[in-house]
Short mmCIF file of C-alpha atoms in Angstrom, two decimals:
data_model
loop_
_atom_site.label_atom_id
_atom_site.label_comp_id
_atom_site.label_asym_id
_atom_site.label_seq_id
_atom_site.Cartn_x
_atom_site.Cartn_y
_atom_site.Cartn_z
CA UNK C 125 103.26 166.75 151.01
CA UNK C 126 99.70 165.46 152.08
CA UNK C 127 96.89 165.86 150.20
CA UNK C 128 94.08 167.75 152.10
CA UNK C 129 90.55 168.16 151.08
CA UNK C 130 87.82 170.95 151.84
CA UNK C 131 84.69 171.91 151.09
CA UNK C 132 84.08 174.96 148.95
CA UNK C 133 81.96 176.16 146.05
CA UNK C 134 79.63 173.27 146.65
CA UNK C 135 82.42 170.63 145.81
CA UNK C 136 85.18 168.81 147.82
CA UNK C 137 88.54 170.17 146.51
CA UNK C 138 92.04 168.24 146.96
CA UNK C 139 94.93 170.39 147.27
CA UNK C 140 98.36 170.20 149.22
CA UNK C 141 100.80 172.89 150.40
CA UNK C 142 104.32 173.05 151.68
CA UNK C 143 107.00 175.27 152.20
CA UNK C 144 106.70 178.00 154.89
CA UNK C 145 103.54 179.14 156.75
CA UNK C 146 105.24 182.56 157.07
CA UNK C 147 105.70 183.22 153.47
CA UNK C 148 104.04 184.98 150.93
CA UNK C 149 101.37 182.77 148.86
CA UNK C 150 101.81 181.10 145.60
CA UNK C 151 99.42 179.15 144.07
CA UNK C 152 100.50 176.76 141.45
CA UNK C 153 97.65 175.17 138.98
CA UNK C 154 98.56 172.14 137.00
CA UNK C 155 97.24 170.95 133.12
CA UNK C 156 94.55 168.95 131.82
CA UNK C 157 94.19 165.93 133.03
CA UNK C 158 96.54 166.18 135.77
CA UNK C 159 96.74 166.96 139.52
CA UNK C 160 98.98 168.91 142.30
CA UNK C 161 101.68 166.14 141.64
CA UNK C 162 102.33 167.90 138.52
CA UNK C 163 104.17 170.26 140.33
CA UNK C 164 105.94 168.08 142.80
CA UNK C 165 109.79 168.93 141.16
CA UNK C 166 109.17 172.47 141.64
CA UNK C 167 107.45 172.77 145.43
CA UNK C 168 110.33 172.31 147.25
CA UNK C 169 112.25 174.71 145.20
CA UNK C 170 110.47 177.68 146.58
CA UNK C 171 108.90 176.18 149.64
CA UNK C 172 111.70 177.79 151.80
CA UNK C 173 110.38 181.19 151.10
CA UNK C 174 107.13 180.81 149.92
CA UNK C 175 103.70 178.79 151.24
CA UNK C 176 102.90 176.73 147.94
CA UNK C 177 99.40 175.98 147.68
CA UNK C 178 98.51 173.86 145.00
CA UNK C 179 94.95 172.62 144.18
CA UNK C 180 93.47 169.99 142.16
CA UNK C 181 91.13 171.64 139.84
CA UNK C 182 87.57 170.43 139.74
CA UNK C 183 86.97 166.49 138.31
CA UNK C 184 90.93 165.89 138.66
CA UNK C 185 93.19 164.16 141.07
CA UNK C 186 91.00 164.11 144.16
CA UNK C 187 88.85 166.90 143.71
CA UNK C 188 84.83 166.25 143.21
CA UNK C 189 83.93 165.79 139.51
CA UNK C 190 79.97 167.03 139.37
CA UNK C 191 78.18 167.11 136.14
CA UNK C 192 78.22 170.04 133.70
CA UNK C 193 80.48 171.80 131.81
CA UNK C 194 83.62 172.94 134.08
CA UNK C 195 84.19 176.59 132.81
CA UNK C 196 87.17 178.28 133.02
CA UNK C 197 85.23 180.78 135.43
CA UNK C 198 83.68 177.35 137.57
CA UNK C 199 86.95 176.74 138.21
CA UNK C 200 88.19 180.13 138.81
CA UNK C 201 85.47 180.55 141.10
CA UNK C 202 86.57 177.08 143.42
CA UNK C 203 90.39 178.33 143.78
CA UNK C 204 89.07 182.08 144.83
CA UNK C 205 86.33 179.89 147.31
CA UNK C 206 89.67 177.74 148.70
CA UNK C 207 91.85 181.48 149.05
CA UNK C 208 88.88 182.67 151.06
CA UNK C 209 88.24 179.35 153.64
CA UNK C 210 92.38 179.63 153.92
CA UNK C 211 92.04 183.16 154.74
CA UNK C 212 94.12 184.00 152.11
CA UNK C 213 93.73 187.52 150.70
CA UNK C 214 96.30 187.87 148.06
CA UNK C 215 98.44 185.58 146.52
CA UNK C 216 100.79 185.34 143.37
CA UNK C 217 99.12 182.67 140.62
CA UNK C 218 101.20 180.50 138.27
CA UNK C 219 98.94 178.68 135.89
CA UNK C 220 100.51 175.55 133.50
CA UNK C 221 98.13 174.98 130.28
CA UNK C 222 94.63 174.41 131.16
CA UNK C 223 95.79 175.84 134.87
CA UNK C 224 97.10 179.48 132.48
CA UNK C 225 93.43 179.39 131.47
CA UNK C 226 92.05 179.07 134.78
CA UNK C 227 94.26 182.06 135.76
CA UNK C 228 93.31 184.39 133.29
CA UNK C 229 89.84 183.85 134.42
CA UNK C 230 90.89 184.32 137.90
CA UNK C 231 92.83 187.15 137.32
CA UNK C 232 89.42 188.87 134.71
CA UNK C 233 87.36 188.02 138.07
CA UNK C 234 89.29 188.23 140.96
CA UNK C 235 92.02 191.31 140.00
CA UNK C 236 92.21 192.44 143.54
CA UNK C 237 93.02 188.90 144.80
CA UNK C 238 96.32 188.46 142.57
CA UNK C 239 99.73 190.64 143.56
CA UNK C 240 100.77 188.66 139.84
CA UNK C 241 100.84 186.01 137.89
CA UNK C 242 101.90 183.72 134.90
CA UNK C 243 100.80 181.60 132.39
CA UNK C 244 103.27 178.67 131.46
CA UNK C 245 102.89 177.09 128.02
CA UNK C 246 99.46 178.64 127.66
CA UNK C 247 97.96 181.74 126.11
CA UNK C 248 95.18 183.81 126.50
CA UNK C 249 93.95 183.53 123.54
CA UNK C 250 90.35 181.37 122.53
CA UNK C 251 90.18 178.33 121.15
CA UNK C 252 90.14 178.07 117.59
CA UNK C 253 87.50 176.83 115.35
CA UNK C 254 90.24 174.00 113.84
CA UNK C 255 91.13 173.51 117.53
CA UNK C 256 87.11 173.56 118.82
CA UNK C 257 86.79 170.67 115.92
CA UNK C 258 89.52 168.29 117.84
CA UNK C 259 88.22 168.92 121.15
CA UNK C 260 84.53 167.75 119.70
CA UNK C 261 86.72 164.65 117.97
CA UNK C 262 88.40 163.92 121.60
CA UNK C 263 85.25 164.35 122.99
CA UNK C 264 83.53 160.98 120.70
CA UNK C 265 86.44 159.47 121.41
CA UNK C 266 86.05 159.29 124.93
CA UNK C 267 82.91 158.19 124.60
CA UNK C 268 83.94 155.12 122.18
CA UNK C 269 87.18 153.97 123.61
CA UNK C 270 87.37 155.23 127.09
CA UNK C 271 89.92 158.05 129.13
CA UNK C 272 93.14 155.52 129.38
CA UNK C 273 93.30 154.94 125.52
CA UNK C 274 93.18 159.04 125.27
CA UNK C 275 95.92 159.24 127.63
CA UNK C 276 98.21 157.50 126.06
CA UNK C 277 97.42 159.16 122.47
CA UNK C 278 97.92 162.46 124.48
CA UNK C 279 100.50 162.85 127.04
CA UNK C 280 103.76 161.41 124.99
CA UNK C 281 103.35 164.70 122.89
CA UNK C 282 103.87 166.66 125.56
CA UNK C 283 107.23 165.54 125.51
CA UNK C 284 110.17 166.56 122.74
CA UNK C 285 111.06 163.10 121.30
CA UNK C 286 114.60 163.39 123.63
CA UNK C 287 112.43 163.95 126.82
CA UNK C 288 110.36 161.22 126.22
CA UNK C 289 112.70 158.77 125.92
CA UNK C 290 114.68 160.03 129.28
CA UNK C 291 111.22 160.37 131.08
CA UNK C 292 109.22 157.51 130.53
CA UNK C 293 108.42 156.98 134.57
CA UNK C 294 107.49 160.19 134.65
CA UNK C 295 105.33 160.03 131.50
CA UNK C 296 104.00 156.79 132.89
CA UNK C 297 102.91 158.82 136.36
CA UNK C 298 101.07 161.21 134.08
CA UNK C 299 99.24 159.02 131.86
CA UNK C 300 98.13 156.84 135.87
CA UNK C 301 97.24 160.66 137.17
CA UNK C 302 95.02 160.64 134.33
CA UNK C 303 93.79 157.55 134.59
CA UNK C 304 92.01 158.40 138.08
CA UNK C 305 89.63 160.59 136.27
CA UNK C 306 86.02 159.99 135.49
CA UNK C 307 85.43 160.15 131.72
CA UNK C 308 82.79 162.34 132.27
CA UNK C 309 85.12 165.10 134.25
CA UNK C 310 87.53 165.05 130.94
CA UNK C 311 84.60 165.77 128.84
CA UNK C 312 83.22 168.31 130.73
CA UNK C 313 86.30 169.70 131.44
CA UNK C 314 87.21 169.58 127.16
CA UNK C 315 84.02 171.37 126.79
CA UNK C 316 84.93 174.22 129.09
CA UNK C 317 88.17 174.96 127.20
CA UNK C 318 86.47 174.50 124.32
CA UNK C 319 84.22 178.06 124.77
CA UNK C 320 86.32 179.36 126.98
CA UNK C 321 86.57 183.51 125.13
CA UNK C 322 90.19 185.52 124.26
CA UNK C 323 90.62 187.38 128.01
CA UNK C 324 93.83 188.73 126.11
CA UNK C 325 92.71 192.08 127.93
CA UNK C 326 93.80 190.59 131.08
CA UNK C 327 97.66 190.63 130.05
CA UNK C 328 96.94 193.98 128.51
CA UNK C 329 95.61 195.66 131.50
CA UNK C 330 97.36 194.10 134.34
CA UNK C 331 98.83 196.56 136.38
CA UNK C 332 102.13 194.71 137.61
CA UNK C 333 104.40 192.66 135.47
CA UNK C 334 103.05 189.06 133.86
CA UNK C 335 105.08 186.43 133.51
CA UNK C 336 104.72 184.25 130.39
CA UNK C 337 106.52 181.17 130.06
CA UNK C 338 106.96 179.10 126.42
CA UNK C 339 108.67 175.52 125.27
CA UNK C 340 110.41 176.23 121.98
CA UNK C 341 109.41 172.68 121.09
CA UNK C 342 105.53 172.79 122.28
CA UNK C 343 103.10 171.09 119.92
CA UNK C 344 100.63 171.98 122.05
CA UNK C 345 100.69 175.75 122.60
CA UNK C 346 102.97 177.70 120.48
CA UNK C 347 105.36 180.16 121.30
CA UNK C 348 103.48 182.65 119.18
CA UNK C 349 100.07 181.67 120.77
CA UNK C 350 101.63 182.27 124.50
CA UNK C 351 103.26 186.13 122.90
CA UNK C 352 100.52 186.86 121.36
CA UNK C 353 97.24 189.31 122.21
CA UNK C 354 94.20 190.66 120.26
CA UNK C 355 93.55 193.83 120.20
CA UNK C 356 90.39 194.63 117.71
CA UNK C 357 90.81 191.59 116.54
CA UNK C 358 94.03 192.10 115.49
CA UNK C 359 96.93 190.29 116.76
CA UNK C 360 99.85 192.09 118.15
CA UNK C 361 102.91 190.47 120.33
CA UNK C 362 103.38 191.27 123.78
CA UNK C 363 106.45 193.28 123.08
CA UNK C 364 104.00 196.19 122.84
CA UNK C 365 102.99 195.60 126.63
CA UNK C 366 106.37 196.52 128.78
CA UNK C 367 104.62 194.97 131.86
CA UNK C 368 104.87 191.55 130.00
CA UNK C 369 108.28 189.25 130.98
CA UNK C 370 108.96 186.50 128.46
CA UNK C 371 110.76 183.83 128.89
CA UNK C 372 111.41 180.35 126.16
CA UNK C 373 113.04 177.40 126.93
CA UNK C 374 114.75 175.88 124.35
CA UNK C 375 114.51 172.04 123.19
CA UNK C 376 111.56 171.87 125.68
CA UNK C 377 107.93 170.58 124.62
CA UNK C 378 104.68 171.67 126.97
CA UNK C 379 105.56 169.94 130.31
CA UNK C 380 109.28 172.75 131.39
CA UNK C 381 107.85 172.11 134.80
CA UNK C 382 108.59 167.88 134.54
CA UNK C 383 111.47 168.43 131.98
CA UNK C 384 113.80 171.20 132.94
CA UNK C 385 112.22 171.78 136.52
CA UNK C 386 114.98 173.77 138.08
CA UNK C 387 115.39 175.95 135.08
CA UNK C 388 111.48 176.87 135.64
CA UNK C 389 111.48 177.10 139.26
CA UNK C 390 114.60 179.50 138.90
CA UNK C 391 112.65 181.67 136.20
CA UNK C 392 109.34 181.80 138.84
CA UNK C 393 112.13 182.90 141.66
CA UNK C 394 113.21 185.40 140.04
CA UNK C 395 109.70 186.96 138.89
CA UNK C 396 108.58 186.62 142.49
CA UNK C 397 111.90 188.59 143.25
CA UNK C 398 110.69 190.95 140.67
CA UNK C 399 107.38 191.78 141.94
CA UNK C 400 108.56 191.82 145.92
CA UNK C 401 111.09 194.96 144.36
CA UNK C 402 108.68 195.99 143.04
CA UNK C 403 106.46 196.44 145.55
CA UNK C 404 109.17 197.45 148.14
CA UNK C 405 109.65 200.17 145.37
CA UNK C 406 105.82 201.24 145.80
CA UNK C 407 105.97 201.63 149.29
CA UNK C 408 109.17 203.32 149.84
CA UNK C 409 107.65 206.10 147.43
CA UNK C 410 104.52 206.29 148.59
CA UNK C 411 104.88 209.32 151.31
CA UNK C 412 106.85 211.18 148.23
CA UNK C 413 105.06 211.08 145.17
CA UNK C 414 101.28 211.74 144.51
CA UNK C 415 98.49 209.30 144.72
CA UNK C 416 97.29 209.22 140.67
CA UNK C 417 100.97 208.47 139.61
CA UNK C 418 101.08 205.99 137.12
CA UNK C 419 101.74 202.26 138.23
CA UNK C 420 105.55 201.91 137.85
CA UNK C 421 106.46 198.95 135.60
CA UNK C 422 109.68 197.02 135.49
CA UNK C 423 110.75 197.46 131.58
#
């Protein structure tokens, strides 16, 4: 794949696609301080059906980093901006940590844009206060010591201990993808996350199926912050919400798309396959059954 950069939004965004021109669009968004090579395991595994487009969010890989705080709507708004100089009207949006946020926000914005999409090993949920508290902590840190000594405190927990000591290349590539950032993109991008509100509603309301995706092992979003929504400010599990497809990986930490990539890609196969029957379901009943039917959801 080669890296490609446009202007949109007011900022030069890096992104890279493969796969086939004829295909539907997917558009894969990576993690915090990482970039479209994030996702180079999985592209070719649905490149021959799909046309993988996969950005590098604002202030990472080689995207512009401009001053301010990079909201989870900022961001949001660049990927809709990149859809709309591809000519791109609809696509299908898989979104891995800090990438899920940036989906939700896409999907509360952009509904109409989005045929589906999936959050893997992230949640919709806020931050919270204990978890505000460390991103203020990382944030000093930076400041004091500088983004490489963060990396390396950071990305080996991404990891389950077994992982990381079968994967140290590729934990070495993340920590150097890191390592290309500006300190002040990972603090304005820490700050975004930060106050970034619950958009549970989004997985509530959608009105095709949402995939989420969870590492039994994550120490960095639970399984039970991925499952979960708030509803009144009560939390409730997604089992309540038919439209909602889990799926857990066992023995894997936050990064299923570096450590068991062929599991995941086979798992986002076969919820693409779910919402193309779906669809083909939708149109083949159209001319039959009346227009304020209820959106049909796969239980």
């Amino acid at each position: 794949m080669e890296k490609q950069r446009i202007h949109v939004n007011g900022i030069d965004l890096g992104y890279e696609e493969c796969g086939s021109s004829q295909g539907s669009a997917i558009v894969l968004l990576h993690g915090f301080c990482g970039s479209s090579q994030y996702w180079q395991k999985i592209c070719p595994m649905l490149g021959d059906q799909y046309r993988v487009i996969i950005p590098d969010l604002r202030g990472h890989g080689e995207s512009s980093a401009p001053e301010g705080t990079y909201t989870m709507d900022i961001m949001a708004d660049d990927i809709a901006a990149l859809l709309e100089a591809l000519e791109i009207e609809k696509v299908v949006m898989f979104g891995h940590s800090l990438g899920g946020y940036v989906t939700a926000a896409f999907a509360d914005k952009y509904p109409d844009k989005l045929a589906g999409f999936a959050l893997i090993h992230s949640t919709a949920l806020p931050d919270t206060e204990t978890a505000k508290e460390k991103r203020a902590d990382d944030i000093a840190e930076i400041r004091e010591k500088g983004v490489s000594k963060y990396l390396y405190g950071i990305i080996p927990n991404l990891f389950t201990d077994e992982k990381l000591g079968e994967m140290r290349n590729e934990v070495n590539d993340m920590i150097g993808v890191g390592q290309q950032m500006e300190a002040g993109a990972v603090i304005s991008t820490l700050k975004g996350m930060m106050h970034r509100p619950d958009r549970s509603h989004v997985l509530a309301k959608a009105k095709f199926p949402v995939l989420l995706v969870a590492g039994a092992e994550d120490g960095v979003i639970k399984p039970d912050d991925t499952f979960t929504v708030t509803n009144l400010n009560q939390p409730e599990t997604t089992y309540k919400y038919p439209h909602i497809l889990e799926t857990t990986f066992e023995d894997v930490g936050h990064m299923s798309l570096v450590e068991v990539s062929d599991q995941l890609a086979r798992v986002m196969s076969t919820y693409l396959k779910t919402l193309s029957e779906r669809e083909k379901t939708r149109k083949e009943g159209s001319t039959e059954e009346p227009a304020d039917k209820k959106p049909y959801f796969l239980h």
